[in-house]
């Protein structure tokens, strides 16, 4: 292996700079507020201009600085210090729409702003003074004029100038040359006066919009103005100057345009809707050169920068396939991926192409502004949609927008090499309209944003939220990023073998953090196992945070495989070890470099090799060659025989055997007639061998025997007894005269008996029978108390149960859970046992409750059974649910436990009948004022409505229904209602009158009655019939209605007697 040291420097060769968040500020109201341009002075103060609506707070800190627009949109100019703290803000505007679209600074910190305004007497002095400018009305509504405004570094008014005529005139770009002259560009319509002083310098457009370039001196006085345009729409969007005060203007044009504002002609013709142009004028406004690029779509130049070498860098957007090489002889085509792609186009001082790059997605992507640092790097800002690769080279550096448009910031080298790209954005539209770089290479971006946006393009979060009150408002943002340059080099190189330890070092900053390790020292030691990227995050003393990635390529060490053949040997046997996985090898034994090593170890030995692969990485592998032990061979059996006797010699300790008798069995039968020597070579399974020797002496014959059983069951123990000799040797190794045996299979036992030098052999074979495997079967292992079940034994010939029965099957009816055991014997008399556990579940003990007792007919009753899990009732009723019995009945319930054991209980329910009532009236009807008696029968007691009592007279006043409830002796009430309707008939309205209540004797009078249906008169008179009363009398009349109701009335007739003559 080899070791390397990697050192990372902050400012060395091959630096890669990246932007890091310093601060972000938001300014605005609850309506649309847009920042269009940003610039920074030598002290790091940041100036922006744009436009706003309503009342906006321009202090992004804890304080407030409110400005209120007078019209639709008003101009604002803001100044923040280097830390983003509020310094001042100024408003310019009248009743119309006024826009601040660009600004620039001079070396004294004076601020120059350009844009457009509408209306009369617009005060351009943001202080207490008054400096009105008026944009004339063209007659078709409000029109705009261009303006140039100068403030000092404290925001105090210096001067303001108007450029324009009676139509729409707007200024989009402003810059200063090295003489302090103020140059602006934009477009104008019709005839416009570009001398803001007492003089006149009219320019007249050839089409709807023509490009203008205006030059004022530092006091705002007219120097010159130039027009460029054709018969269509042509606009200048930005301009820049070089050290020789040459001017380059960019924008777009349509149709054919002469770009020589002088007497010469320099026509360019657009290929589509609009083409990009770059035109160069000298300090007198005279034509130098012009170039175009465009295709069938809209192609627009938005920003331009001239670097220290006089190269022109132009940015904007294009559609379709565009040739950016101005030369008619060559082409440099770029094709957009979406509706608009952003481009960066670099031309040399003569207008020849240097290079062009583009980036874009399937959406719309636009580059608005560009700036350059002292090293010639180019910084671009704009907006993009979707996923865009910002590396114009072969690598892919993709950023993805979070919403509609996101802000992008890109840095390329002077040769168009990718340096870095960052994006900020949320779910709305967020646009980077302007960018600038200060001498310390801090980067400033401004523009509008919507909703909530994280303005830290790194891993921390710094959210700002635009005030939302009118649907899709935007606020202005200012973002400051710093740059740190980190360079990493590897000594000697950044490619290592796995297992190598590296020292990574950083220098040039204040603090460091190494990721993914999280270490915070300037130098760290690492030993990566695989290729890895380390990132060092360095913070300088001024707070700028930079990072650098360090790629370490880890080459694998070889994986050495050692294959022994064979892996195990006998002592001094040769084995070959083959090494694979590397290019060359060095063995620990004798420094051999062969790939196959031959060894012959005496004992087990470890052999090691160092393998080196083609990359120079090494690894070590080891293998053990095992030396197998030789078998320990011995011979057992006869050591002495009697004359004429045969014996057995048994070899042990090896796998196979070869006797000097040529036999290859592990045992041989011998019948020596004289003392003889026997030898055997034993070969183990590992292939190793050894030899054993046995001397057998021959002497007189012995009668050796074994007594004991010949048959046993598995698991039994018995004793074998040796007879017929003085000493004994069993094949089990025992030297006792008896041994205890417990064989599990049929086994042969060999006994060698010896007396003196004579020995003999006895052999006994014990037959071992297995015990029967018994089982007990039954329909189930659980029953209910009182039930019967059959147990059946299997697996033997005879059976004995612990219940005393000797049959294969028994019937049982246990009252408790019980274990049943059966012993069974097979034909050999060997025994087996089986057990069956029977679980006995109790039947439920039922309790039945009548919650209501005896019940009256028509009432409900609830029967509740308990003591079981579920219940089934006769009579179609449910347990615990009310029902309405009609007659006395006995109800039965069957309760089942959770084990489905059942029991039955019954309960008698008595139902008393409801009384049936009969109402008897004392009369069929009643006349007013009469009484009636209602008498109910059929029950014991009665309750009437209407406050009457059973059998008692009462006097109803009106016809009414009377109901009665009756209660029997059992307390039951009638089910059907008993009602009697009493009709109260009115009495007649009887009126009795006489024709005279006094008459003379002998005269007649008539009594008449009305108001009834029939009448009965006392005195035998008739209704209305005259009669002669015999004397003074009271005549009574009884009037009767048709219903039979009567009323009496009377009249007194006085009879006067005539005097006697």
mmCIF file of C-alpha atoms in Angstrom, residues 706-855:
data_model
loop_
_atom_site.group_PDB
_atom_site.id
_atom_site.type_symbol
_atom_site.label_atom_id
_atom_site.label_comp_id
_atom_site.label_asym_id
_atom_site.label_seq_id
_atom_site.Cartn_x
_atom_site.Cartn_y
_atom_site.Cartn_z
ATOM 1 C CA UNK A 706 -21.966 -66.507 28.154
ATOM 2 C CA UNK A 707 -25.184 -66.889 30.135
ATOM 3 C CA UNK A 708 -28.067 -64.404 30.090
ATOM 4 C CA UNK A 709 -31.218 -63.536 28.071
ATOM 5 C CA UNK A 710 -31.354 -63.769 24.317
ATOM 6 C CA UNK A 711 -34.306 -61.387 23.869
ATOM 7 C CA UNK A 712 -34.742 -57.808 25.237
ATOM 8 C CA UNK A 713 -36.914 -54.794 24.740
ATOM 9 C CA UNK A 714 -35.541 -51.340 23.935
ATOM 10 C CA UNK A 715 -34.727 -49.533 27.160
ATOM 11 C CA UNK A 716 -34.330 -52.667 29.270
ATOM 12 C CA UNK A 717 -31.128 -53.562 31.150
ATOM 13 C CA UNK A 718 -29.895 -57.161 31.652
ATOM 14 C CA UNK A 719 -26.729 -58.879 32.915
ATOM 15 C CA UNK A 720 -24.482 -61.186 30.848
ATOM 16 C CA UNK A 721 -22.292 -63.579 32.901
ATOM 17 C CA UNK A 722 -18.989 -65.100 31.674
ATOM 18 C CA UNK A 723 -18.079 -68.694 32.528
ATOM 19 C CA UNK A 724 -15.285 -71.231 31.872
ATOM 20 C CA UNK A 725 -12.072 -69.222 32.273
ATOM 21 C CA UNK A 726 -10.024 -67.336 34.832
ATOM 22 C CA UNK A 727 -9.950 -63.924 33.137
ATOM 23 C CA UNK A 728 -12.265 -62.349 30.640
ATOM 24 C CA UNK A 729 -12.225 -59.657 28.056
ATOM 25 C CA UNK A 730 -15.508 -58.442 26.569
ATOM 26 C CA UNK A 731 -15.681 -56.714 23.238
ATOM 27 C CA UNK A 732 -17.036 -53.721 25.196
ATOM 28 C CA UNK A 733 -13.623 -53.483 26.827
ATOM 29 C CA UNK A 734 -14.748 -54.703 30.226
ATOM 30 C CA UNK A 735 -12.616 -57.298 32.045
ATOM 31 C CA UNK A 736 -15.312 -58.232 34.574
ATOM 32 C CA UNK A 737 -16.926 -61.654 34.746
ATOM 33 C CA UNK A 738 -20.326 -59.975 34.166
ATOM 34 C CA UNK A 739 -21.513 -56.918 32.329
ATOM 35 C CA UNK A 740 -24.770 -54.938 32.350
ATOM 36 C CA UNK A 741 -26.160 -54.269 28.895
ATOM 37 C CA UNK A 742 -28.952 -52.050 27.531
ATOM 38 C CA UNK A 743 -28.800 -52.410 23.722
ATOM 39 C CA UNK A 744 -31.104 -50.381 21.517
ATOM 40 C CA UNK A 745 -30.702 -52.734 18.539
ATOM 41 C CA UNK A 746 -29.914 -56.404 18.108
ATOM 42 C CA UNK A 747 -26.298 -56.760 19.248
ATOM 43 C CA UNK A 748 -23.652 -59.491 19.310
ATOM 44 C CA UNK A 749 -21.440 -59.685 22.410
ATOM 45 C CA UNK A 750 -18.033 -61.394 22.194
ATOM 46 C CA UNK A 751 -16.147 -62.752 25.190
ATOM 47 C CA UNK A 752 -12.537 -63.886 25.288
ATOM 48 C CA UNK A 753 -11.788 -66.116 28.255
ATOM 49 C CA UNK A 754 -8.312 -67.035 29.217
ATOM 50 C CA UNK A 755 -6.623 -69.341 31.731
ATOM 51 C CA UNK A 756 -2.905 -69.129 31.590
ATOM 52 C CA UNK A 757 -1.822 -68.949 27.969
ATOM 53 C CA UNK A 758 -4.944 -70.649 26.705
ATOM 54 C CA UNK A 759 -7.977 -68.648 25.616
ATOM 55 C CA UNK A 760 -11.270 -69.198 23.864
ATOM 56 C CA UNK A 761 -14.098 -67.124 22.509
ATOM 57 C CA UNK A 762 -17.807 -67.156 23.269
ATOM 58 C CA UNK A 763 -20.392 -65.187 21.271
ATOM 59 C CA UNK A 764 -23.968 -64.284 22.254
ATOM 60 C CA UNK A 765 -26.462 -62.391 20.120
ATOM 61 C CA UNK A 766 -29.180 -60.396 21.931
ATOM 62 C CA UNK A 767 -32.304 -59.743 19.840
ATOM 63 C CA UNK A 768 -33.711 -56.310 20.709
ATOM 64 C CA UNK A 769 -37.366 -55.523 19.980
ATOM 65 C CA UNK A 770 -38.753 -52.057 19.879
ATOM 66 C CA UNK A 771 -41.438 -50.932 22.280
ATOM 67 C CA UNK A 772 -44.828 -50.356 20.710
ATOM 68 C CA UNK A 773 -45.819 -46.759 19.929
ATOM 69 C CA UNK A 774 -49.278 -46.365 21.385
ATOM 70 C CA UNK A 775 -51.869 -43.711 20.600
ATOM 71 C CA UNK A 776 -55.336 -42.970 21.912
ATOM 72 C CA UNK A 777 -57.978 -41.580 19.608
ATOM 73 C CA UNK A 778 -61.314 -40.024 20.482
ATOM 74 C CA UNK A 779 -63.927 -37.906 18.658
ATOM 75 C CA UNK A 780 -62.893 -34.956 20.789
ATOM 76 C CA UNK A 781 -60.734 -34.096 23.768
ATOM 77 C CA UNK A 782 -63.428 -32.102 25.548
ATOM 78 C CA UNK A 783 -66.992 -32.995 26.578
ATOM 79 C CA UNK A 784 -69.741 -31.531 28.643
ATOM 80 C CA UNK A 785 -70.509 -32.883 32.091
ATOM 81 C CA UNK A 786 -72.809 -35.866 31.838
ATOM 82 C CA UNK A 787 -71.824 -36.781 28.262
ATOM 83 C CA UNK A 788 -70.165 -40.034 27.182
ATOM 84 C CA UNK A 789 -67.133 -40.448 24.901
ATOM 85 C CA UNK A 790 -65.225 -43.446 23.536
ATOM 86 C CA UNK A 791 -61.428 -43.741 23.812
ATOM 87 C CA UNK A 792 -59.696 -46.145 21.387
ATOM 88 C CA UNK A 793 -56.100 -47.392 21.826
ATOM 89 C CA UNK A 794 -53.893 -48.330 18.882
ATOM 90 C CA UNK A 795 -50.354 -49.627 18.250
ATOM 91 C CA UNK A 796 -50.146 -52.761 20.438
ATOM 92 C CA UNK A 797 -51.622 -56.244 20.748
ATOM 93 C CA UNK A 798 -52.990 -56.036 24.269
ATOM 94 C CA UNK A 799 -53.996 -53.113 26.415
ATOM 95 C CA UNK A 800 -54.488 -52.195 30.064
ATOM 96 C CA UNK A 801 -56.232 -48.940 31.001
ATOM 97 C CA UNK A 802 -55.771 -47.094 34.267
ATOM 98 C CA UNK A 803 -59.521 -47.529 34.704
ATOM 99 C CA UNK A 804 -58.952 -51.296 34.976
ATOM 100 C CA UNK A 805 -60.331 -52.210 31.578
ATOM 101 C CA UNK A 806 -58.317 -54.475 29.224
ATOM 102 C CA UNK A 807 -60.123 -53.705 25.978
ATOM 103 C CA UNK A 808 -58.857 -51.625 23.090
ATOM 104 C CA UNK A 809 -61.760 -49.168 23.491
ATOM 105 C CA UNK A 810 -63.526 -47.854 26.568
ATOM 106 C CA UNK A 811 -66.528 -45.577 27.078
ATOM 107 C CA UNK A 812 -66.158 -42.880 29.705
ATOM 108 C CA UNK A 813 -68.405 -40.231 31.248
ATOM 109 C CA UNK A 814 -66.194 -38.215 33.587
ATOM 110 C CA UNK A 815 -67.586 -35.436 35.717
ATOM 111 C CA UNK A 816 -64.168 -33.736 35.987
ATOM 112 C CA UNK A 817 -61.264 -33.269 33.551
ATOM 113 C CA UNK A 818 -59.276 -36.525 33.659
ATOM 114 C CA UNK A 819 -56.109 -38.083 32.182
ATOM 115 C CA UNK A 820 -56.532 -41.607 30.803
ATOM 116 C CA UNK A 821 -53.473 -43.844 30.455
ATOM 117 C CA UNK A 822 -53.221 -47.095 28.510
ATOM 118 C CA UNK A 823 -50.324 -49.552 28.529
ATOM 119 C CA UNK A 824 -49.916 -51.817 25.524
ATOM 120 C CA UNK A 825 -47.744 -54.860 24.846
ATOM 121 C CA UNK A 826 -46.652 -56.087 21.439
ATOM 122 C CA UNK A 827 -46.041 -59.708 20.438
ATOM 123 C CA UNK A 828 -42.546 -59.564 21.932
ATOM 124 C CA UNK A 829 -43.932 -58.466 25.262
ATOM 125 C CA UNK A 830 -42.454 -54.975 24.958
ATOM 126 C CA UNK A 831 -44.520 -52.257 26.499
ATOM 127 C CA UNK A 832 -45.623 -48.791 25.441
ATOM 128 C CA UNK A 833 -47.776 -46.122 27.056
ATOM 129 C CA UNK A 834 -50.111 -43.419 25.800
ATOM 130 C CA UNK A 835 -52.047 -40.711 27.630
ATOM 131 C CA UNK A 836 -55.220 -38.859 26.591
ATOM 132 C CA UNK A 837 -56.415 -35.814 28.534
ATOM 133 C CA UNK A 838 -60.172 -35.325 28.483
ATOM 134 C CA UNK A 839 -61.407 -31.871 29.488
ATOM 135 C CA UNK A 840 -64.862 -31.815 31.093
ATOM 136 C CA UNK A 841 -66.793 -28.572 30.851
ATOM 137 C CA UNK A 842 -69.608 -27.947 33.336
ATOM 138 C CA UNK A 843 -73.131 -27.417 32.099
ATOM 139 C CA UNK A 844 -74.373 -23.935 32.847
ATOM 140 C CA UNK A 845 -76.441 -23.336 35.979
ATOM 141 C CA UNK A 846 -79.377 -21.336 34.742
ATOM 142 C CA UNK A 847 -81.310 -18.744 36.712
ATOM 143 C CA UNK A 848 -84.526 -17.337 35.233
ATOM 144 C CA UNK A 849 -86.017 -14.084 36.511
ATOM 145 C CA UNK A 850 -89.418 -12.550 35.675
ATOM 146 C CA UNK A 851 -88.760 -8.854 36.034
ATOM 147 C CA UNK A 852 -92.466 -7.976 36.224
ATOM 148 C CA UNK A 853 -94.138 -10.910 38.039
ATOM 149 C CA UNK A 854 -97.815 -11.470 37.129
ATOM 150 C CA UNK A 855 -98.904 -9.291 34.245
#
